[in-house]
Coordinates of C-alpha atoms in Angstrom, one line a residue:
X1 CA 228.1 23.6 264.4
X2 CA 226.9 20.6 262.6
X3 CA 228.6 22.0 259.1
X4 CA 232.0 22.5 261.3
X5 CA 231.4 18.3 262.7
X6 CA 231.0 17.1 259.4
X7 CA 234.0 18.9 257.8
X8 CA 236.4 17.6 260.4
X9 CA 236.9 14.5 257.7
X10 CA 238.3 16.9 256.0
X11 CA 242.2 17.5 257.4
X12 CA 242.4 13.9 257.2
X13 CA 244.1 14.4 253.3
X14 CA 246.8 16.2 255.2
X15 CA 248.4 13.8 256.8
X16 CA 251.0 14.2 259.7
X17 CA 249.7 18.3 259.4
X18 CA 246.1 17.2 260.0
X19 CA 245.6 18.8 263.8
X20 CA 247.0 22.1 262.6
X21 CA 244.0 21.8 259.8
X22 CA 241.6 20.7 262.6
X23 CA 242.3 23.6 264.8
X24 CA 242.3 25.7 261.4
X25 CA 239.0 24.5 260.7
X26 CA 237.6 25.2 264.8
X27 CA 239.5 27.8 264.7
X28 CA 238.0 29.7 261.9
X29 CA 234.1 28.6 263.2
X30 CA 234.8 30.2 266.8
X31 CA 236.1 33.4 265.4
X32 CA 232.7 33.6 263.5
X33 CA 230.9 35.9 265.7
X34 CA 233.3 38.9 264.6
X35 CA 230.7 39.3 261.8
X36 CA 228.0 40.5 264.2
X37 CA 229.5 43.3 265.2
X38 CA 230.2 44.4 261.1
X39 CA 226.3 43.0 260.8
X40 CA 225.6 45.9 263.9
X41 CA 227.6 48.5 261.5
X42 CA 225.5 47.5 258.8
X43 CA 222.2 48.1 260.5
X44 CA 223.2 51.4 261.9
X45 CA 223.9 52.8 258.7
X46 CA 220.2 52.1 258.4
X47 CA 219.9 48.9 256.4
X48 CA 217.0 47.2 256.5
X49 CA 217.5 43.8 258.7
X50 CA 215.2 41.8 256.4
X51 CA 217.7 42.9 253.6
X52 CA 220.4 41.1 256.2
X53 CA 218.7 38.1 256.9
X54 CA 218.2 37.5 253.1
X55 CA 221.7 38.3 252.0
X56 CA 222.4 36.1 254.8
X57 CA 220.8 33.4 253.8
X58 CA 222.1 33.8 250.1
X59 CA 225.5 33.1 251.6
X60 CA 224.3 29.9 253.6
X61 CA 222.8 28.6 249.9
X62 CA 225.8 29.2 248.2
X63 CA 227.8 26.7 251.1
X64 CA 225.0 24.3 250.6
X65 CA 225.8 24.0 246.6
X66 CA 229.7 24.1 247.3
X67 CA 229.2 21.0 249.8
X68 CA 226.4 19.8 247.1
X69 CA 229.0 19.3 243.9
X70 CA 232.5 19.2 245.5
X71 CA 231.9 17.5 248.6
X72 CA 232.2 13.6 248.0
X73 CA 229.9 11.0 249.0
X74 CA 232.5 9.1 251.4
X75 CA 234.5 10.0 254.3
X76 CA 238.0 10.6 253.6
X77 CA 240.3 8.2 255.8
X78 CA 242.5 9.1 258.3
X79 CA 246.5 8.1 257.7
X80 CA 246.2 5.3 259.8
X81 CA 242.9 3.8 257.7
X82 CA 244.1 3.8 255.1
X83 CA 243.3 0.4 252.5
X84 CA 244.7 -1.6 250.1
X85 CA 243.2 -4.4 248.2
X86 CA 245.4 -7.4 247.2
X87 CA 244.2 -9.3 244.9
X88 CA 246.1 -12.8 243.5
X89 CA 244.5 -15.0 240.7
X90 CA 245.5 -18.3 240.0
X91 CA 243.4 -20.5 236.7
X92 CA 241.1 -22.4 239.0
X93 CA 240.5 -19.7 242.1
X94 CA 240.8 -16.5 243.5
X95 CA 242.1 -14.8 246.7
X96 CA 240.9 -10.9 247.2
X97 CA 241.5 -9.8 250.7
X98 CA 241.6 -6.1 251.9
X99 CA 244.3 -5.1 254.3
X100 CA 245.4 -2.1 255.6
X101 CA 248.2 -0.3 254.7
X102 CA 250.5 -1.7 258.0
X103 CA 249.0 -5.2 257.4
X104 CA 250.4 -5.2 253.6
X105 CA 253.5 -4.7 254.4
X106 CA 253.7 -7.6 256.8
X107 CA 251.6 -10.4 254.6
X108 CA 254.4 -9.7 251.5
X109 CA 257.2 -10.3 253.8
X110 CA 255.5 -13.7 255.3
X111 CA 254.9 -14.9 251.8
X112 CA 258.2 -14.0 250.4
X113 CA 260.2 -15.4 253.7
X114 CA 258.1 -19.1 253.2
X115 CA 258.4 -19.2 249.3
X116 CA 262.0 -18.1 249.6
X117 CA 262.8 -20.8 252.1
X118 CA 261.1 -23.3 249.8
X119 CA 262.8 -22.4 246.6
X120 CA 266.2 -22.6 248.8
X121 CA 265.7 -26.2 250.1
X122 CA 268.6 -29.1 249.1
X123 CA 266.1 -32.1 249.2
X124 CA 265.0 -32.4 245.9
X125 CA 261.9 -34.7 247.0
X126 CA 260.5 -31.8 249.0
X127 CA 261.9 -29.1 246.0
X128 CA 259.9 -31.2 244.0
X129 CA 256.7 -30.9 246.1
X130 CA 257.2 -27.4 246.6
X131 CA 257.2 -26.5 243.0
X132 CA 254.3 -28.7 242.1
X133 CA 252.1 -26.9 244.7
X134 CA 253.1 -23.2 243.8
X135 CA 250.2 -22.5 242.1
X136 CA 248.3 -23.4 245.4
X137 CA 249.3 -21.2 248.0
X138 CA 248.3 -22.1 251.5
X139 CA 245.3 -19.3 253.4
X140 CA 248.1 -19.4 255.8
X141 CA 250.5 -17.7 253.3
X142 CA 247.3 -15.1 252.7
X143 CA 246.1 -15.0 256.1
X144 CA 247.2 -11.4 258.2
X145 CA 248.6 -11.9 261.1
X146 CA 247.1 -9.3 263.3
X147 CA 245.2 -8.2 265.9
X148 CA 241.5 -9.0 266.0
X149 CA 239.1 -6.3 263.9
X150 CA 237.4 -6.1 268.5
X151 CA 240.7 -5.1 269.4
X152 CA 242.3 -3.2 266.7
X153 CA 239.3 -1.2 266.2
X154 CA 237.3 -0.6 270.2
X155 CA 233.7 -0.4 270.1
X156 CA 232.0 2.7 270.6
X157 CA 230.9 2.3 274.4
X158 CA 234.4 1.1 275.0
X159 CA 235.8 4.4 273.7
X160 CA 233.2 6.4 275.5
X161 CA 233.8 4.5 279.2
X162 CA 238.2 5.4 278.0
X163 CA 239.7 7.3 281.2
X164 CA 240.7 9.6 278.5
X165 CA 237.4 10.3 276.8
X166 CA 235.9 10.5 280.6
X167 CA 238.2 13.3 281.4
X168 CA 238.0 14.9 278.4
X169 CA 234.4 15.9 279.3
X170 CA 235.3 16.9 283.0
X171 CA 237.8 19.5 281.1
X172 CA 235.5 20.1 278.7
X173 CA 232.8 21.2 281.1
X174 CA 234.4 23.0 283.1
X175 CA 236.5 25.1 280.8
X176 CA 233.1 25.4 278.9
X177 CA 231.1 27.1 282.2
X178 CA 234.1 29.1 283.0
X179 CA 233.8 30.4 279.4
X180 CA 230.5 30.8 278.9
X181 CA 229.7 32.3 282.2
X182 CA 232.1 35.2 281.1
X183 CA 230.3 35.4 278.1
X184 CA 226.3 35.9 279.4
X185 CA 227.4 38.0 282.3
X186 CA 230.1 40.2 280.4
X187 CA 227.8 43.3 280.4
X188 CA 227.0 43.0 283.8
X189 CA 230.5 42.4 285.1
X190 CA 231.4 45.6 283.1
X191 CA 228.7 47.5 284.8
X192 CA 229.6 46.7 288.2
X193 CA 233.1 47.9 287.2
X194 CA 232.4 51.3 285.5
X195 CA 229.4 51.9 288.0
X196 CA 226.6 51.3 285.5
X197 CA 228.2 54.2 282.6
X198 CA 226.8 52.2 279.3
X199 CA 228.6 53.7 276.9
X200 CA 231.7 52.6 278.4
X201 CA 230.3 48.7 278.6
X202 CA 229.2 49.3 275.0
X203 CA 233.0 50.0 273.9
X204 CA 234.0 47.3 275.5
X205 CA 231.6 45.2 274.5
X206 CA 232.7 46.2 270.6
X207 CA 236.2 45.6 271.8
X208 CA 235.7 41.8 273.0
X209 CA 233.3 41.1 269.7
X210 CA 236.0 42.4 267.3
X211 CA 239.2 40.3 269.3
X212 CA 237.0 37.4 268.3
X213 CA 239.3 37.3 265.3
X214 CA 242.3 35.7 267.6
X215 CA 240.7 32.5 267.3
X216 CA 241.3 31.8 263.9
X217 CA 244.5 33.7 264.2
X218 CA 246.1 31.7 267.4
X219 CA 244.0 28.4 267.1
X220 CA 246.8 26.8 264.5
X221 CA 249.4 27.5 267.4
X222 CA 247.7 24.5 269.4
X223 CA 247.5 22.4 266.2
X224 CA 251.0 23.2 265.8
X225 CA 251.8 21.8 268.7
X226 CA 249.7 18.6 268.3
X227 CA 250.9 18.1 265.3
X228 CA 254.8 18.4 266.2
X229 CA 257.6 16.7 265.1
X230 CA 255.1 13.6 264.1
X231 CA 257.0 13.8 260.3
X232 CA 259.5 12.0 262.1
X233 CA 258.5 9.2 264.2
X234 CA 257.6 5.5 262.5
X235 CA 254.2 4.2 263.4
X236 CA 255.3 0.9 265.2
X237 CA 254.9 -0.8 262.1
X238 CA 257.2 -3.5 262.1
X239 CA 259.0 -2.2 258.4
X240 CA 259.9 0.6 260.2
X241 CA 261.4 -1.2 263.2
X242 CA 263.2 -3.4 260.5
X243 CA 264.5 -0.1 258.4
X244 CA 265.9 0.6 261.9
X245 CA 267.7 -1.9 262.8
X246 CA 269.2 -2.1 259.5
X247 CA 271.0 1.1 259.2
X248 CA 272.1 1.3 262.9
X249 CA 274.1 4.7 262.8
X250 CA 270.7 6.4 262.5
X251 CA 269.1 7.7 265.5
X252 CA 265.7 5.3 266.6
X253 CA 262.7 7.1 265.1
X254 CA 260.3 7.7 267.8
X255 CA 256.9 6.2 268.4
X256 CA 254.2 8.2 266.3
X257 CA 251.6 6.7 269.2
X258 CA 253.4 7.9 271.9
X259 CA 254.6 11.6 270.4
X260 CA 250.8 12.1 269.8
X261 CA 250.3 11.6 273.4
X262 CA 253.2 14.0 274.3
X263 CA 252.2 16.6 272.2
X264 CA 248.7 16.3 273.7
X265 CA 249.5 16.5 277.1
X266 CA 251.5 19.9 276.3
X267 CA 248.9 21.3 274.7
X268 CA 246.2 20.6 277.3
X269 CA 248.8 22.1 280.2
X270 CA 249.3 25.3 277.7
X271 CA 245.6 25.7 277.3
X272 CA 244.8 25.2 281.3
X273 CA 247.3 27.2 282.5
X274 CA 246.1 29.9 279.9
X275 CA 242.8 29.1 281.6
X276 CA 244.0 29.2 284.8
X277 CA 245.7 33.2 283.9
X278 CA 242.1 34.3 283.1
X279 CA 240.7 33.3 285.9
X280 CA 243.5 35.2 288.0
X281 CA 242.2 38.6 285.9
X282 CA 238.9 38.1 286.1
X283 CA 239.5 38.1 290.0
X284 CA 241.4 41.6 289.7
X285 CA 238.6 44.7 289.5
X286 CA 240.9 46.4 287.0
X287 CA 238.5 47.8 283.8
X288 CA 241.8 48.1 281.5
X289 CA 243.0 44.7 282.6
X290 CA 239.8 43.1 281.5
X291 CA 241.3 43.7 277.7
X292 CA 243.7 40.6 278.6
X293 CA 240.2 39.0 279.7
X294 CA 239.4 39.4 276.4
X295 CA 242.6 37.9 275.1
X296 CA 243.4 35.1 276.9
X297 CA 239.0 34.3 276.7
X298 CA 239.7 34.3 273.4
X299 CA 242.6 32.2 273.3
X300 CA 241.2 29.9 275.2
X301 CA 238.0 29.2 273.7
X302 CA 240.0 28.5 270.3
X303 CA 242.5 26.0 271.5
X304 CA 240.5 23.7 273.8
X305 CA 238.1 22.8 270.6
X306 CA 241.4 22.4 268.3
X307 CA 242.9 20.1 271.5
X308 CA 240.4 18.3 271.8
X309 CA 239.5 18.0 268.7
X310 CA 243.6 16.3 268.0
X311 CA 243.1 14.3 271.0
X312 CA 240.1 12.2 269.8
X313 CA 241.9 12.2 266.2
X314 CA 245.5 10.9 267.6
X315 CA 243.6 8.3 270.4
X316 CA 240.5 7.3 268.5
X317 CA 239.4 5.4 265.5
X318 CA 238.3 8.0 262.6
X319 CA 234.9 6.5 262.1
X320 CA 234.2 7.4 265.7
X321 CA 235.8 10.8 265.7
X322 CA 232.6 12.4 264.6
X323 CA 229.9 10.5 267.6
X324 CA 233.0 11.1 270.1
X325 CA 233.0 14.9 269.5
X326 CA 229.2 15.3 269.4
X327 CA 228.8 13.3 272.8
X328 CA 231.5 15.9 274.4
X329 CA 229.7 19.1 272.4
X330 CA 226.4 17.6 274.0
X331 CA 227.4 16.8 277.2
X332 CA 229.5 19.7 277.8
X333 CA 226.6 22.4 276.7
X334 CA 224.3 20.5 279.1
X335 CA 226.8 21.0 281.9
X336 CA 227.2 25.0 280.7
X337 CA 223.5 25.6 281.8
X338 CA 224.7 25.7 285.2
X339 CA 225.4 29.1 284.3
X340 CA 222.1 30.1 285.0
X341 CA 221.9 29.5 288.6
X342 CA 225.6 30.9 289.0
X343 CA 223.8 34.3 287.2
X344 CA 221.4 34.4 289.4
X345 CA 223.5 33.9 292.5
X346 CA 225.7 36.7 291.4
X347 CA 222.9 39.3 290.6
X348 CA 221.3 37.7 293.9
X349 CA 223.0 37.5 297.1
X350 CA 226.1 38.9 295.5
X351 CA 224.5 41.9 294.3
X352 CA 226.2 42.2 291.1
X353 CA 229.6 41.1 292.4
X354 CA 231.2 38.4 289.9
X355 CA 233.8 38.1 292.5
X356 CA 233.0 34.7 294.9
X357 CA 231.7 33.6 291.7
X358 CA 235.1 33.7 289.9
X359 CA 236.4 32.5 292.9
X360 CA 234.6 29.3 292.7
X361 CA 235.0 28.9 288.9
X362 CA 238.8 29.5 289.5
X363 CA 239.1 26.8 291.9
X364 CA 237.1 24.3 289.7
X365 CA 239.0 25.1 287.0
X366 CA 242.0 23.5 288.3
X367 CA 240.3 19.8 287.3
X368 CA 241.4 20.6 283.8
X369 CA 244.9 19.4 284.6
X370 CA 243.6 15.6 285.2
X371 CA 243.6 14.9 281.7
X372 CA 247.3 16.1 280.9
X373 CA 248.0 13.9 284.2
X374 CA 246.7 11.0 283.2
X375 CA 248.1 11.5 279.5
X376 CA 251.4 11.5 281.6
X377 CA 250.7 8.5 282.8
X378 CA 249.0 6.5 279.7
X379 CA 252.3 7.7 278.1
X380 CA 254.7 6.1 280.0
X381 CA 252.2 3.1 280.1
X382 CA 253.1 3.2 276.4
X383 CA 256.7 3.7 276.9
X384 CA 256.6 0.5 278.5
X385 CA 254.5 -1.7 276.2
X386 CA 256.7 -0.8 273.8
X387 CA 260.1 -1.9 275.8
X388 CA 258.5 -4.8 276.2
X389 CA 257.5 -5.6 272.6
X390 CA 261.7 -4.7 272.1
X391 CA 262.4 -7.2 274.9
X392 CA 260.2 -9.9 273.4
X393 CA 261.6 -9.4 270.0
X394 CA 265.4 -9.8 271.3
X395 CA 264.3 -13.5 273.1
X396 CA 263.1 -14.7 269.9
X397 CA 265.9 -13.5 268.0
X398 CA 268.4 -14.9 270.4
X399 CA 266.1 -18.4 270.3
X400 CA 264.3 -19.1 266.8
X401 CA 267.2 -16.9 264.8
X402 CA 264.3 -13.7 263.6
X403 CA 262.4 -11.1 265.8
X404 CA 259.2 -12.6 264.9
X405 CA 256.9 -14.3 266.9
X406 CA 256.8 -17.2 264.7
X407 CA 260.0 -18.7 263.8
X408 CA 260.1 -20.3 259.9
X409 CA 261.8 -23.3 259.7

């Protein structure tokens, strides 16, 4: 698990494809466990289990050297982190000020707007004094105009108090207990069906350990889906909304912000109602059925990690990506212990039947589709910002002559 955190920096050199890596990446780490059943096949054909462990271990070194030499020593950035360093040298000083790749854009435009508007002025006198001082640029000219680093970047406990990051971990949780559950009590759920006949659990046991495979096989579907039609939206940066206005017979790029947050909220209603169908089997005391258990389980387990795992990437700032996703892992494998007490209850009072236990799981369940809700709602929040940033733009074009907040006279 801690190998899978730290590569997640990893998809961040693919761009507008970087949840389909993520969910690649998660996907490929949950459909792990199909190697213990080939490890059981092994150890049948009498192989000593020393001899495993050390070939095992052999194949964990060789990861360890491949991270050693190839990996590098800092974080790759995400797209949006990108940095650029501008540095301008004059014979008696020297400017060098990072910005990011939106910011860049917008301090060469303010610098070539005011020298352009000097070098066009009539007055000689101040033509004069604007050529004598043009080795002396004003910090204004080099000074960003952008948001605070506080509110461009939130703190950590702000993101982790976020309504989104709050019901991420209700979803989380409970998807988590539902899964898990299955999981521990799988061979006794089996039992109860086929009235206690092992070799039939044992088959089916094999069966569920080899579908495992479906996670790395489906779990690029939900990055998919994340990750859709992102190539073409602008960022908000105000180049693109410039490029827009200028060629007006093309169709207004979409917000990238906002499609993130669209694409997110279908994935999280595709993986809940998925949820929600495996809940409705597990309710049915069918043995065959229990092989779409398997599936959607399966299916599941792969896309809420790769969802989740876009969600903090789209929403949250890449150098908390990695504390955001261990808080949920943690928090949501505390809240899976609850699993025990639900064990006991249904070998207890239930006397083996998983049924008002499914029941209840089933009905919790349904607290996964908060988060798509609210995403719903933080969308058109969004939605609105933005019509409002338009709005604001078309009063200070209509007064000061440009869309900018400061008019250059």
């Amino acid at each position: 698990m801690c190998m899978t955190f730290t590569s997640l920096t990893l998809p961040n050199m693919f761009g507008d494809l970087r949840s389909t890596f993520i969910a690649l990446m998660i996907g490929s780490y949950a459909s792990s466990a199909v190697t213990f059943p080939g490890i059981k096949v092994i150890y049948d054909f009498g192989v000593s289990f020393i001899l495993i462990l050390i070939v095992w271990a052999s194949c964990a070194g060789l990861v360890f050297f491949n991270c050693f030499f190839n990996w590098p020593l800092e974080p790759f950035p995400g797209p949006e982190d990108m940095d650029y360093t501008v540095k301008i040298k004059f014979s008696w000083m020297g400017f060098d000020h990072k910005i990011t790749g939106k910011q860049f854009y917008k301090q060469v435009t303010t610098v070539g707007r005011r020298l352009s508007v000097g070098s066009s002025m009539k007055n000689p006198k101040e033509l004069v004094a604007q050529e004598g001082n043009k080795l002396c640029l004003s910090t204004v000219d080099l000074e960003v105009k952008c948001q605070a680093d506080d509110a461009a970047s939130p703190s950590f406990m702000h993101s982790v108090f976020s309504p989104i990051l709050l019901l991420s971990l209700i979803t989380m949780c409970v998807t988590q207990l539902r899964l898990i559950f299955y999981m521990g009590a799988m061979n006794n759920i089996l039992g109860f069906l086929v009235e206690g006949d092992l070799e039939t659990v044992s088959l089916y046991t094999s069966v569920f350990g080899v579908l495992q495979l479906l996670c790395l096989m489906t779990a690029p579907m939900i990055g998919y889906i994340m990750d859709w039609k992102l190539k073409e939206c602008d960022d908000g940066s105000e180049q693109a909304e410039s490029d827009a206005k200028q060629d007006g017979k093309k169709k207004r790029k979409c917000d990238r912000q906002i499609q993130k947050i669209s694409n997110a909220t279908r994935a999280f209603v595709f993986t809940n109602i998925l949820l929600v169908g495996f809940g409705i089997t597990c309710l049915i005391p069918n043995l065959p059925l229990q092989i779409l258990s398997f599936i959607l389980h399966t299916i599941v387990r792969g896309f809420i990690h790769s969802a989740m795992g876009g969600l903090y990437a789209a929403v949250y700032p890449s150098t908390q990506f990695g504390s955001l996703t261990g808080l949920q892992s943690l928090v949501s494998a505390l809240f899976a212990l609850l699993q025990q007490p639900l064990f006991l209850a249904m070998m207890g009072p239930l006397k083996g039947d998983p049924l008002w236990v499914n029941v209840g799981l089933l009905g919790v369940s349904m607290l996964g589709f908060c988060l798509p809700v609210y995403l719903i709602c933080y969308k058109r929040r969004l939605e609105r910002e933005k019509q409002q940033r338009s709005d604001d733009a078309k009063l200070f074009l209509k007064i000061n002559g440009t869309p900018n907040e400061e008019a250059f006279v």
